[in-house]
């Protein structure tokens, strides 16, 4: 080794040694103070933290180096604790906030977003943490009033208390967790740059606009769904803040007169404005064109109309179109009607255009209207009845990542212009062309670029074709109500947190064994293969489908026993195997599906006695149909434990003995209760490319057989019915049935009941259908029947005597 190299080596080791010494000193200085370590341990005692495996996420909060504990961050020079951040997605904290935080004198940031503090109050002592710059308690299940002592946090720059309900699918029905009187305390926080009080009751905060207008540094404000009171017309706007760049006042029912004057005074620097879901009326104001910095404008779900000029189109849209950096326009679900084609061309800088849910029937959109849309990435014209006519082979100037054209007029030929959107480097990830009048075969070129799609909905058309032999990579697929045929392919749900597959009402055939090979099957939440030509035995491979919430294999030609692995579907809420040839007894493992609300096994060849565990374990059932099987024995009294049950159909079996009197325990039928327990599945997929809400309405699958006719009830929550017809039931009808006062339909026909008809049957005031025919009743028809003013269909045959009052019934008797 040369002398020069030796010197370099020595120098290298010397520098390394010095760096190691320096790092050692730094690591020592990072050790938090013992007093703060004890405060953190005391704080931990009031918490429970679990990771995704259910283990203690704070188990490392025992070491001496507390600055390296999960969720804790210290100053690198002083070692004082400055930040507590429990907003990590892979673990959740529950419990309460301990006053020991007051011992962390240098704390500048608290972020407990997306945790669960059990509905506890926001502690008033937080107002004593004088050095706080960030306080985020959003989506953390706090309740009660917001303490005005937070106004003492004079250093605060970011305040997020909202969103406690922002992830709820139907936020309109969400009970607000926070309430606030006046917002005067907020005016003391002069350093605020961001405020989020969404989903907070501010109905008594008449000073909200004045307070907000006088926060000089405020840049981002979110007051979504806060019941905001209207802004006083006498409010002085002279000192209004002009620093706002992001403003969300959506879902507040604010009228135009209440919001426009204040809005256009604070709008000079606005970049994003959301005033959707209010009560804005009239034409789109031209004043939006004065917002020179605006890039995003959300006006959807209001009462806006077009002020259309025959030559130039809508004047408000024309002014908006002149804005240099304008990128997002959402006018969905307003009262826009007539022609919008003249105005569209003015919005050439757009990246996102949403006009869904407006009455634009008769208007025709061609490629000429989009000739300048070189930046467009998302197009939503759903439910507008617009006609799209793009010349075949014409290369469009844009390349979209999301296309939503549900209920537009695209057919009858399959739109060939989609090919230009699927062959480009910008991936088309979301495509909805459902109910668009297409009656054609799927073109040969579709399947290869299809592999990039994450969401595809082509339902309610007349599209024919088969699947390719290779795997289908998809997160959400809906081909229902078409003419597709052939065998089931192999599906891959890669890169999906939530997967849904709907292939119902087609002509698919063969075995469904490919479902056993679904890649990433753990994410599959919905599988609907109903109303096809599938046959054979359903494979027993459901053990790994732990996220499956809805499974519908109804109306096929399956045979054999029900798979025992169904009991592994502990998240299952809906199960329909109706209209097949399944045989044997119900598998005992099915009692593990304790979340089931909808169970339809009708029209099969199932046998044995009705299991006791149906009532004991499946306590959430709302719909239960075992109709048209071979069940025997008695009705177990355990079924009476199903207090949420709205429909019970045990008709056309071999059930004997008497009706258990305890049926009076069906609470949903006995007294008026909230019928919001609609059997619907709401899946929220928050993949980065789109927030797509996938709805499956189980009520569409609720078929009730009445007098030999199957009837579909789309509003299951409005129907309360018991059907025990066509069995071998005996004895008298128990008087306890008189207590089911909300019952809408009762069918006890074709049994062997004896004795008198219930004398107080008139107490069932909601009855619309009553069938007691083909039994062995005796005596008079009770006069209380005349009290059933809603009764539309009444059948009682083979009685010894019919009273003379029948003319008083609201409909004719048979």
Coordinates of C-alpha atoms in Angstrom, one line a residue, residues 198-727:
X198 CA -66.8 21.2 9.8
X199 CA -69.8 19.2 11.1
X200 CA -70.1 21.5 14.1
X201 CA -73.4 23.1 15.2
X202 CA -72.9 26.8 14.6
X203 CA -76.5 27.7 14.3
X204 CA -76.2 30.2 17.1
X205 CA -72.9 31.7 16.0
X206 CA -74.4 34.8 14.4
X207 CA -71.0 36.4 14.5
X208 CA -69.2 33.8 12.4
X209 CA -68.7 35.9 9.3
X210 CA -67.6 38.9 11.2
X211 CA -65.1 36.9 13.3
X212 CA -63.7 35.1 10.2
X213 CA -63.4 38.4 8.3
X214 CA -61.1 39.8 11.0
X215 CA -58.5 37.0 11.1
X216 CA -55.8 38.8 9.1
X217 CA -53.6 35.7 8.3
X218 CA -56.4 33.2 7.7
X219 CA -55.7 31.2 4.5
X220 CA -57.9 28.1 4.7
X221 CA -61.4 27.9 6.2
X222 CA -63.7 24.9 6.2
X223 CA -67.2 25.2 7.7
X224 CA -68.9 22.4 5.9
X225 CA -72.3 21.3 7.2
X226 CA -72.4 23.7 10.2
X227 CA -76.0 25.0 10.0
X228 CA -74.5 28.5 9.5
X229 CA -76.9 31.4 10.1
X230 CA -77.4 33.9 7.3
X231 CA -75.0 36.8 7.2
X232 CA -76.4 40.1 8.4
X233 CA -77.0 42.6 5.6
X234 CA -75.8 45.3 7.9
X235 CA -72.4 43.7 8.4
X236 CA -69.5 46.0 7.7
X237 CA -67.2 44.5 5.1
X238 CA -64.6 47.2 5.1
X239 CA -62.0 45.3 7.1
X240 CA -62.7 41.9 5.6
X241 CA -59.7 39.6 5.4
X242 CA -58.3 39.1 1.9
X243 CA -55.8 36.4 2.8
X244 CA -58.2 33.5 2.2
X245 CA -57.2 31.1 -0.5
X246 CA -59.3 28.1 0.4
X247 CA -63.0 28.4 1.5
X248 CA -65.5 25.6 2.1
X249 CA -69.0 26.6 3.1
X250 CA -70.8 23.6 1.6
X251 CA -73.9 22.0 3.1
X252 CA -75.2 25.0 5.0
X253 CA -78.5 25.9 3.2
X254 CA -77.3 29.4 2.7
X255 CA -79.4 31.5 0.3
X256 CA -77.8 33.6 -2.4
X257 CA -78.6 36.9 -0.7
X258 CA -76.9 35.7 2.5
X259 CA -73.6 34.6 1.0
X260 CA -72.9 36.6 -2.3
X261 CA -72.2 40.1 -0.8
X262 CA -69.8 38.7 1.8
X263 CA -68.2 36.2 -0.5
X264 CA -67.4 38.6 -3.3
X265 CA -65.7 40.9 -0.8
X266 CA -63.3 38.3 0.6
X267 CA -62.6 36.6 -2.7
X268 CA -59.7 38.5 -4.2
X269 CA -57.1 35.8 -3.5
X270 CA -59.4 32.7 -3.4
X271 CA -57.9 29.7 -5.2
X272 CA -60.6 27.1 -4.2
X273 CA -64.2 27.9 -3.3
X274 CA -66.8 25.3 -2.3
X275 CA -70.4 26.6 -1.8
X276 CA -72.1 23.4 -2.9
X277 CA -75.3 22.0 -1.3
X278 CA -76.7 25.4 -0.3
X279 CA -79.8 27.3 -1.6
X280 CA -78.2 29.4 -4.3
X281 CA -80.8 30.4 -6.9
X282 CA -80.9 32.2 -10.2
X283 CA -78.2 32.6 -12.9
X284 CA -74.5 32.0 -12.2
X285 CA -73.2 35.4 -11.1
X286 CA -70.8 37.1 -13.5
X287 CA -68.9 38.3 -10.4
X288 CA -67.2 34.9 -10.2
X289 CA -65.2 36.2 -13.2
X290 CA -63.6 38.9 -10.9
X291 CA -61.9 36.1 -8.8
X292 CA -58.7 36.3 -10.8
X293 CA -56.9 33.8 -8.7
X294 CA -59.7 31.2 -8.6
X295 CA -58.8 27.7 -9.8
X296 CA -61.5 25.5 -8.3
X297 CA -65.2 26.4 -8.1
X298 CA -67.8 23.9 -6.6
X299 CA -71.4 25.1 -7.1
X300 CA -73.1 21.7 -7.3
X301 CA -76.3 20.7 -5.5
X302 CA -77.9 24.2 -5.6
X303 CA -80.8 25.8 -7.6
X304 CA -78.8 27.6 -10.3
X305 CA -80.1 28.1 -13.8
X306 CA -78.6 29.1 -17.1
X307 CA -78.9 32.7 -18.2
X308 CA -78.6 31.7 -21.8
X309 CA -77.9 34.0 -24.7
X310 CA -78.8 32.5 -28.1
X311 CA -75.5 33.5 -29.5
X312 CA -73.0 33.6 -26.7
X313 CA -74.4 31.1 -24.2
X314 CA -74.4 31.7 -20.4
X315 CA -72.8 35.0 -19.4
X316 CA -71.7 33.8 -16.0
X317 CA -69.9 30.8 -17.6
X318 CA -68.4 33.1 -20.2
X319 CA -66.8 35.3 -17.5
X320 CA -65.5 32.2 -15.6
X321 CA -64.0 30.9 -18.9
X322 CA -61.8 34.0 -19.1
X323 CA -60.0 33.2 -15.9
X324 CA -56.4 32.3 -16.7
X325 CA -55.8 29.4 -14.3
X326 CA -59.3 28.1 -13.9
X327 CA -59.2 24.2 -13.6
X328 CA -62.2 22.7 -11.8
X329 CA -65.9 23.5 -12.4
X330 CA -68.6 21.5 -10.7
X331 CA -72.2 22.5 -11.6
X332 CA -73.7 19.1 -11.0
X333 CA -77.3 18.7 -9.7
X334 CA -78.6 22.2 -10.3
X335 CA -81.6 23.3 -12.4
X336 CA -79.6 23.9 -15.6
X337 CA -81.7 23.2 -18.6
X338 CA -81.8 23.7 -22.3
X339 CA -78.5 24.0 -24.2
X340 CA -75.1 24.2 -22.6
X341 CA -73.1 23.4 -25.6
X342 CA -72.5 27.1 -26.5
X343 CA -71.0 27.8 -23.1
X344 CA -68.8 24.7 -22.8
X345 CA -66.4 26.0 -25.4
X346 CA -65.5 29.0 -23.3
X347 CA -64.0 26.8 -20.5
X348 CA -61.0 25.5 -22.5
X349 CA -58.5 25.6 -19.5
X350 CA -60.5 23.1 -17.5
X351 CA -59.1 19.9 -16.1
X352 CA -62.3 18.9 -14.4
X353 CA -65.8 19.5 -15.7
X354 CA -68.9 18.2 -13.9
X355 CA -72.4 18.9 -15.1
X356 CA -74.1 15.7 -13.8
X357 CA -77.8 15.7 -12.8
X358 CA -79.0 18.6 -14.9
X359 CA -81.9 18.5 -17.4
X360 CA -79.9 19.0 -20.6
X361 CA -82.1 16.6 -22.7
X362 CA -82.0 17.4 -26.4
X363 CA -78.6 19.1 -26.4
X364 CA -76.0 17.5 -28.6
X365 CA -72.3 17.6 -27.7
X366 CA -69.7 16.9 -30.5
X367 CA -66.0 16.9 -30.6
X368 CA -66.1 20.5 -31.8
X369 CA -67.3 21.7 -28.4
X370 CA -64.1 20.2 -26.8
X371 CA -61.7 21.2 -29.6
X372 CA -59.7 23.5 -27.1
X373 CA -59.9 21.2 -24.1
X374 CA -56.3 20.0 -24.2
X375 CA -56.0 19.8 -20.4
X376 CA -59.2 18.0 -19.5
X377 CA -58.8 15.0 -17.3
X378 CA -62.2 14.4 -15.7
X379 CA -65.6 14.6 -17.4
X380 CA -68.9 14.0 -15.6
X381 CA -72.1 14.4 -17.7
X382 CA -74.0 11.7 -15.8
X383 CA -77.8 11.9 -15.7
X384 CA -78.0 14.8 -18.1
X385 CA -79.5 12.9 -21.1
X386 CA -77.0 14.7 -23.3
X387 CA -76.3 13.1 -26.7
X388 CA -72.6 12.7 -27.5
X389 CA -71.7 12.4 -31.1
X390 CA -68.0 12.1 -31.7
X391 CA -66.8 11.2 -35.2
X392 CA -65.4 7.7 -35.4
X393 CA -61.6 7.7 -35.7
X394 CA -61.3 11.4 -34.7
X395 CA -58.5 11.9 -32.2
X396 CA -59.8 14.0 -29.4
X397 CA -57.5 16.7 -27.9
X398 CA -57.8 15.5 -24.3
X399 CA -56.9 12.3 -22.5
X400 CA -59.2 11.6 -19.6
X401 CA -58.5 9.7 -16.4
X402 CA -62.2 9.7 -15.4
X403 CA -65.2 9.5 -17.7
X404 CA -68.7 9.5 -16.2
X405 CA -71.5 9.4 -18.8
X406 CA -74.2 7.4 -17.0
X407 CA -77.6 7.9 -18.7
X408 CA -76.1 9.9 -21.6
X409 CA -77.0 8.9 -25.1
X410 CA -74.0 7.1 -26.6
X411 CA -75.5 4.2 -28.5
X412 CA -76.6 2.2 -30.2
X413 CA -73.0 1.4 -31.4
X414 CA -70.3 1.1 -28.8
X415 CA -68.5 4.5 -28.7
X416 CA -65.3 4.0 -30.7
X417 CA -63.8 7.2 -29.5
X418 CA -63.1 5.6 -26.1
X419 CA -60.3 3.8 -27.7
X420 CA -58.3 7.0 -28.0
X421 CA -58.7 7.5 -24.2
X422 CA -57.5 4.0 -23.4
X423 CA -54.3 3.9 -25.5
X424 CA -52.6 6.8 -23.9
X425 CA -49.9 7.0 -21.3
X426 CA -52.3 8.9 -19.0
X427 CA -54.2 6.0 -17.5
X428 CA -58.0 5.9 -17.8
X429 CA -58.9 4.6 -14.4
X430 CA -62.7 5.4 -14.0
X431 CA -65.2 4.7 -16.8
X432 CA -69.0 4.8 -16.3
X433 CA -71.1 4.4 -19.5
X434 CA -74.1 2.7 -17.8
X435 CA -77.6 3.1 -19.1
X436 CA -76.3 4.8 -22.2
X437 CA -78.4 3.1 -24.9
X438 CA -75.6 0.8 -26.2
X439 CA -76.8 -2.3 -28.1
X440 CA -73.7 -3.7 -29.6
X441 CA -70.9 -6.3 -29.0
X442 CA -67.9 -5.3 -27.1
X443 CA -65.1 -4.4 -29.6
X444 CA -62.0 -6.5 -29.9
X445 CA -59.7 -3.7 -28.8
X446 CA -61.4 -3.2 -25.4
X447 CA -59.8 -5.8 -23.2
X448 CA -56.1 -4.9 -23.4
X449 CA -56.3 -1.3 -22.3
X450 CA -59.1 -2.4 -19.9
X451 CA -56.4 -3.9 -17.7
X452 CA -55.5 -0.4 -16.5
X453 CA -59.0 0.4 -15.3
X454 CA -59.8 0.5 -11.6
X455 CA -63.6 1.2 -12.0
X456 CA -65.8 0.1 -14.9
X457 CA -69.5 0.4 -15.0
X458 CA -71.3 -0.7 -18.2
X459 CA -74.5 -1.9 -16.6
X460 CA -78.0 -1.5 -18.0
X461 CA -77.2 -1.7 -21.6
X462 CA -77.5 -4.4 -24.2
X463 CA -73.8 -5.2 -24.6
X464 CA -72.8 -8.7 -25.6
X465 CA -69.4 -10.4 -25.6
X466 CA -67.3 -12.8 -23.5
X467 CA -64.3 -12.3 -21.1
X468 CA -60.8 -12.9 -22.4
X469 CA -58.8 -15.9 -21.2
X470 CA -56.3 -13.7 -19.2
X471 CA -56.9 -12.2 -15.8
X472 CA -59.1 -9.2 -15.3
X473 CA -57.3 -6.6 -13.2
X474 CA -60.0 -4.4 -11.6
X475 CA -61.2 -2.9 -8.3
X476 CA -64.8 -2.3 -9.2
X477 CA -66.6 -4.0 -12.1
X478 CA -70.3 -3.7 -12.9
X479 CA -71.6 -5.4 -16.0
X480 CA -75.1 -6.2 -14.7
X481 CA -78.2 -6.1 -16.9
X482 CA -76.5 -6.8 -20.2
X483 CA -76.1 -9.8 -22.6
X484 CA -72.6 -11.0 -21.7
X485 CA -72.0 -14.7 -21.9
X486 CA -69.4 -17.4 -21.5
X487 CA -67.4 -18.6 -18.5
X488 CA -66.4 -16.7 -15.4
X489 CA -62.8 -15.3 -15.8
X490 CA -60.0 -15.0 -13.2
X491 CA -60.2 -11.7 -11.4
X492 CA -57.3 -9.8 -9.8
X493 CA -58.1 -7.2 -7.2
X494 CA -54.5 -5.9 -7.0
X495 CA -53.9 -2.5 -5.5
X496 CA -57.4 -2.4 -4.1
X497 CA -58.6 -1.8 -0.6
X498 CA -62.2 -2.4 -1.5
X499 CA -63.3 -4.7 -4.4
X500 CA -66.7 -5.1 -5.9
X501 CA -67.9 -7.4 -8.8
X502 CA -71.4 -7.3 -10.2
X503 CA -72.3 -9.5 -13.1
X504 CA -76.0 -10.1 -12.4
X505 CA -78.7 -10.4 -15.1
X506 CA -76.5 -11.7 -17.9
X507 CA -75.9 -15.1 -19.6
X508 CA -72.7 -16.2 -18.0
X509 CA -72.5 -20.0 -17.6
X510 CA -70.5 -22.9 -16.3
X511 CA -68.8 -23.2 -12.9
X512 CA -68.0 -20.4 -10.5
X513 CA -64.9 -22.1 -9.3
X514 CA -62.7 -19.2 -10.6
X515 CA -63.8 -17.2 -7.5
X516 CA -61.4 -19.4 -5.5
X517 CA -58.5 -18.0 -7.5
X518 CA -59.3 -14.3 -7.1
X519 CA -56.1 -12.4 -6.4
X520 CA -56.2 -10.3 -3.3
X521 CA -59.5 -11.8 -2.4
X522 CA -59.3 -10.4 1.1
X523 CA -60.4 -7.0 -0.3
X524 CA -63.5 -8.3 -2.0
X525 CA -66.6 -6.7 -0.4
X526 CA -69.3 -7.4 -2.9
X527 CA -69.8 -10.4 -5.2
X528 CA -73.1 -10.5 -7.2
X529 CA -73.4 -13.3 -9.8
X530 CA -77.2 -13.6 -9.6
X531 CA -79.6 -14.1 -12.5
X532 CA -77.2 -16.0 -14.8
X533 CA -76.8 -19.5 -16.1
X534 CA -74.2 -20.7 -13.7
X535 CA -74.5 -24.3 -12.5
X536 CA -72.8 -27.1 -10.5
X537 CA -71.6 -27.0 -6.9
X538 CA -70.5 -23.8 -5.2
X539 CA -66.9 -24.3 -4.2
X540 CA -66.2 -24.3 -0.5
X541 CA -63.4 -21.7 -0.6
X542 CA -64.8 -18.6 1.3
X543 CA -62.4 -18.8 4.3
X544 CA -60.1 -16.0 3.1
X545 CA -62.9 -13.6 2.0
X546 CA -62.9 -11.9 5.3
X547 CA -64.1 -8.5 3.9
X548 CA -67.1 -9.9 2.0
X549 CA -70.1 -7.9 3.0
X550 CA -72.6 -8.9 0.3
X551 CA -72.8 -12.3 -1.6
X552 CA -75.6 -12.9 -4.1
X553 CA -75.6 -16.1 -6.1
X554 CA -79.4 -16.2 -6.5
X555 CA -81.4 -17.3 -9.5
X556 CA -78.9 -19.7 -11.1
X557 CA -78.9 -23.5 -11.3
X558 CA -76.5 -24.3 -8.4
X559 CA -77.0 -27.6 -6.6
X560 CA -75.5 -29.5 -3.7
X561 CA -75.1 -28.4 -0.1
X562 CA -74.4 -24.8 1.1
X563 CA -70.6 -24.4 1.6
X564 CA -69.6 -24.7 5.2
X565 CA -67.0 -22.0 4.7
X566 CA -69.7 -19.4 4.5
X567 CA -69.4 -19.3 8.3
X568 CA -66.0 -17.6 7.8
X569 CA -67.7 -14.5 6.3
X570 CA -68.0 -12.7 9.6
X571 CA -68.5 -9.3 7.9
X572 CA -71.3 -10.6 5.8
X573 CA -74.5 -8.4 5.9
X574 CA -76.3 -9.8 2.9
X575 CA -76.6 -13.4 1.6
X576 CA -78.9 -14.4 -1.2
X577 CA -78.9 -18.0 -2.6
X578 CA -82.5 -17.9 -3.7
X579 CA -83.8 -19.6 -6.8
X580 CA -81.3 -22.5 -7.1
X581 CA -81.4 -26.2 -6.3
X582 CA -79.4 -26.3 -3.0
X583 CA -80.3 -29.2 -0.8
X584 CA -79.5 -30.5 2.7
X585 CA -79.7 -28.7 6.0
X586 CA -78.3 -25.2 6.8
X587 CA -74.7 -25.4 7.8
X588 CA -74.1 -24.9 11.5
X589 CA -71.2 -22.5 10.6
X590 CA -73.6 -20.0 9.2
X591 CA -74.4 -18.9 12.8
X592 CA -71.0 -17.2 12.8
X593 CA -72.3 -14.6 10.3
X594 CA -73.6 -12.4 13.1
X595 CA -73.7 -9.3 11.0
X596 CA -76.3 -10.7 8.6
X597 CA -79.2 -8.3 7.9
X598 CA -80.6 -9.9 4.8
X599 CA -80.9 -13.7 4.4
X600 CA -82.7 -15.1 1.4
X601 CA -82.6 -18.9 0.8
X602 CA -86.0 -19.2 -0.8
X603 CA -86.9 -21.4 -3.8
X604 CA -84.4 -24.2 -3.1
X605 CA -84.6 -27.8 -1.8
X606 CA -83.3 -27.2 1.7
X607 CA -84.6 -29.4 4.4
X608 CA -84.4 -30.2 8.2
X609 CA -85.8 -28.1 11.0
X610 CA -85.4 -24.4 11.2
X611 CA -82.3 -24.0 13.4
X612 CA -82.6 -22.4 16.8
X613 CA -79.5 -20.3 16.2
X614 CA -81.2 -18.3 13.5
X615 CA -82.8 -16.3 16.2
X616 CA -80.1 -16.7 18.9
X617 CA -77.1 -15.7 16.8
X618 CA -78.3 -13.7 13.8
X619 CA -79.9 -11.0 15.9
X620 CA -79.4 -8.2 13.3
X621 CA -81.7 -9.9 10.7
X622 CA -84.1 -7.5 9.0
X623 CA -85.2 -9.8 6.1
X624 CA -85.5 -13.6 6.5
X625 CA -86.9 -15.7 3.7
X626 CA -86.9 -19.6 3.7
X627 CA -89.9 -19.7 1.4
X628 CA -90.5 -22.7 -0.9
X629 CA -88.1 -25.3 0.6
X630 CA -88.6 -28.5 2.5
X631 CA -88.3 -27.3 6.1
X632 CA -90.3 -29.2 8.7
X633 CA -91.0 -29.1 12.4
X634 CA -92.2 -26.2 14.4
X635 CA -91.4 -22.5 14.3
X636 CA -88.7 -22.1 17.0
X637 CA -89.6 -19.5 19.6
X638 CA -86.0 -18.4 19.4
X639 CA -87.0 -16.6 16.1
X640 CA -88.9 -14.2 18.4
X641 CA -85.5 -12.7 19.4
X642 CA -85.2 -11.0 16.0
X643 CA -86.4 -7.6 17.2
X644 CA -85.3 -5.8 14.0
X645 CA -87.1 -8.2 11.7
X646 CA -89.3 -6.5 9.1
X647 CA -90.1 -9.4 6.7
X648 CA -90.5 -13.1 7.8
X649 CA -91.4 -15.5 5.0
X650 CA -91.6 -19.2 5.9
X651 CA -94.3 -20.0 3.3
X652 CA -94.5 -23.2 1.2
X653 CA -92.7 -25.5 3.5
X654 CA -93.8 -28.4 5.8
X655 CA -93.8 -26.5 9.0
X656 CA -96.3 -27.8 11.6
X657 CA -97.6 -27.1 15.1
X658 CA -98.9 -23.7 16.2
X659 CA -97.7 -20.1 15.8
X660 CA -95.6 -19.1 18.9
X661 CA -97.2 -16.2 20.8
X662 CA -93.9 -14.6 21.3
X663 CA -94.0 -13.2 17.7
X664 CA -95.3 -10.1 19.5
X665 CA -91.6 -9.4 20.3
X666 CA -90.9 -8.3 16.7
X667 CA -90.3 -4.7 17.8
X668 CA -90.2 -3.4 14.2
X669 CA -93.7 -4.7 13.7
X670 CA -95.2 -3.8 17.1
X671 CA -94.4 -0.1 17.4
X672 CA -93.3 2.8 15.3
X673 CA -89.5 2.7 15.2
X674 CA -87.0 4.4 12.9
X675 CA -87.0 2.5 9.6
X676 CA -83.6 3.9 8.6
X677 CA -82.4 0.3 8.9
X678 CA -82.6 0.0 5.1
X679 CA -80.7 -3.0 3.9
X680 CA -78.2 -1.1 1.8
X681 CA -74.5 -1.4 1.4
X682 CA -72.4 1.7 1.3
X683 CA -68.8 1.1 0.4
X684 CA -66.4 4.0 0.4
X685 CA -63.3 3.5 -1.7
X686 CA -60.7 6.2 -1.0
X687 CA -58.2 5.2 -3.5
X688 CA -56.0 8.1 -4.6
X689 CA -57.5 8.3 -8.1
X690 CA -61.1 8.8 -7.0
X691 CA -63.4 8.7 -4.1
X692 CA -66.1 6.5 -5.4
X693 CA -69.2 5.5 -3.5
X694 CA -70.5 2.1 -4.5
X695 CA -74.1 1.4 -3.6
X696 CA -75.8 -1.9 -3.5
X697 CA -79.5 -1.7 -2.5
X698 CA -80.4 -5.1 -1.1
X699 CA -84.0 -4.0 -1.1
X700 CA -84.1 -4.7 -4.8
X701 CA -83.6 -8.3 -4.0
X702 CA -86.6 -8.5 -1.7
X703 CA -89.3 -10.6 -3.4
X704 CA -92.5 -11.4 -1.7
X705 CA -94.9 -14.0 -3.1
X706 CA -98.5 -13.0 -2.6
X707 CA -101.4 -15.1 -4.0
X708 CA -99.1 -16.8 -6.4
X709 CA -97.4 -13.7 -7.8
X710 CA -93.9 -12.5 -6.9
X711 CA -93.7 -8.9 -6.2
X712 CA -90.6 -6.8 -5.8
X713 CA -90.5 -4.3 -3.0
X714 CA -88.0 -1.5 -3.7
X715 CA -88.6 0.2 -0.3
X716 CA -88.1 -2.7 2.1
X717 CA -88.0 -0.3 5.1
X718 CA -91.6 0.6 4.4
X719 CA -92.9 -3.0 4.3
X720 CA -93.5 -5.1 7.4
X721 CA -94.8 -8.5 6.5
X722 CA -95.3 -12.1 7.8
X723 CA -96.0 -14.9 5.4
X724 CA -96.6 -18.4 6.9
X725 CA -98.9 -19.6 4.1
X726 CA -98.9 -23.1 2.6
X727 CA -97.6 -25.0 5.6

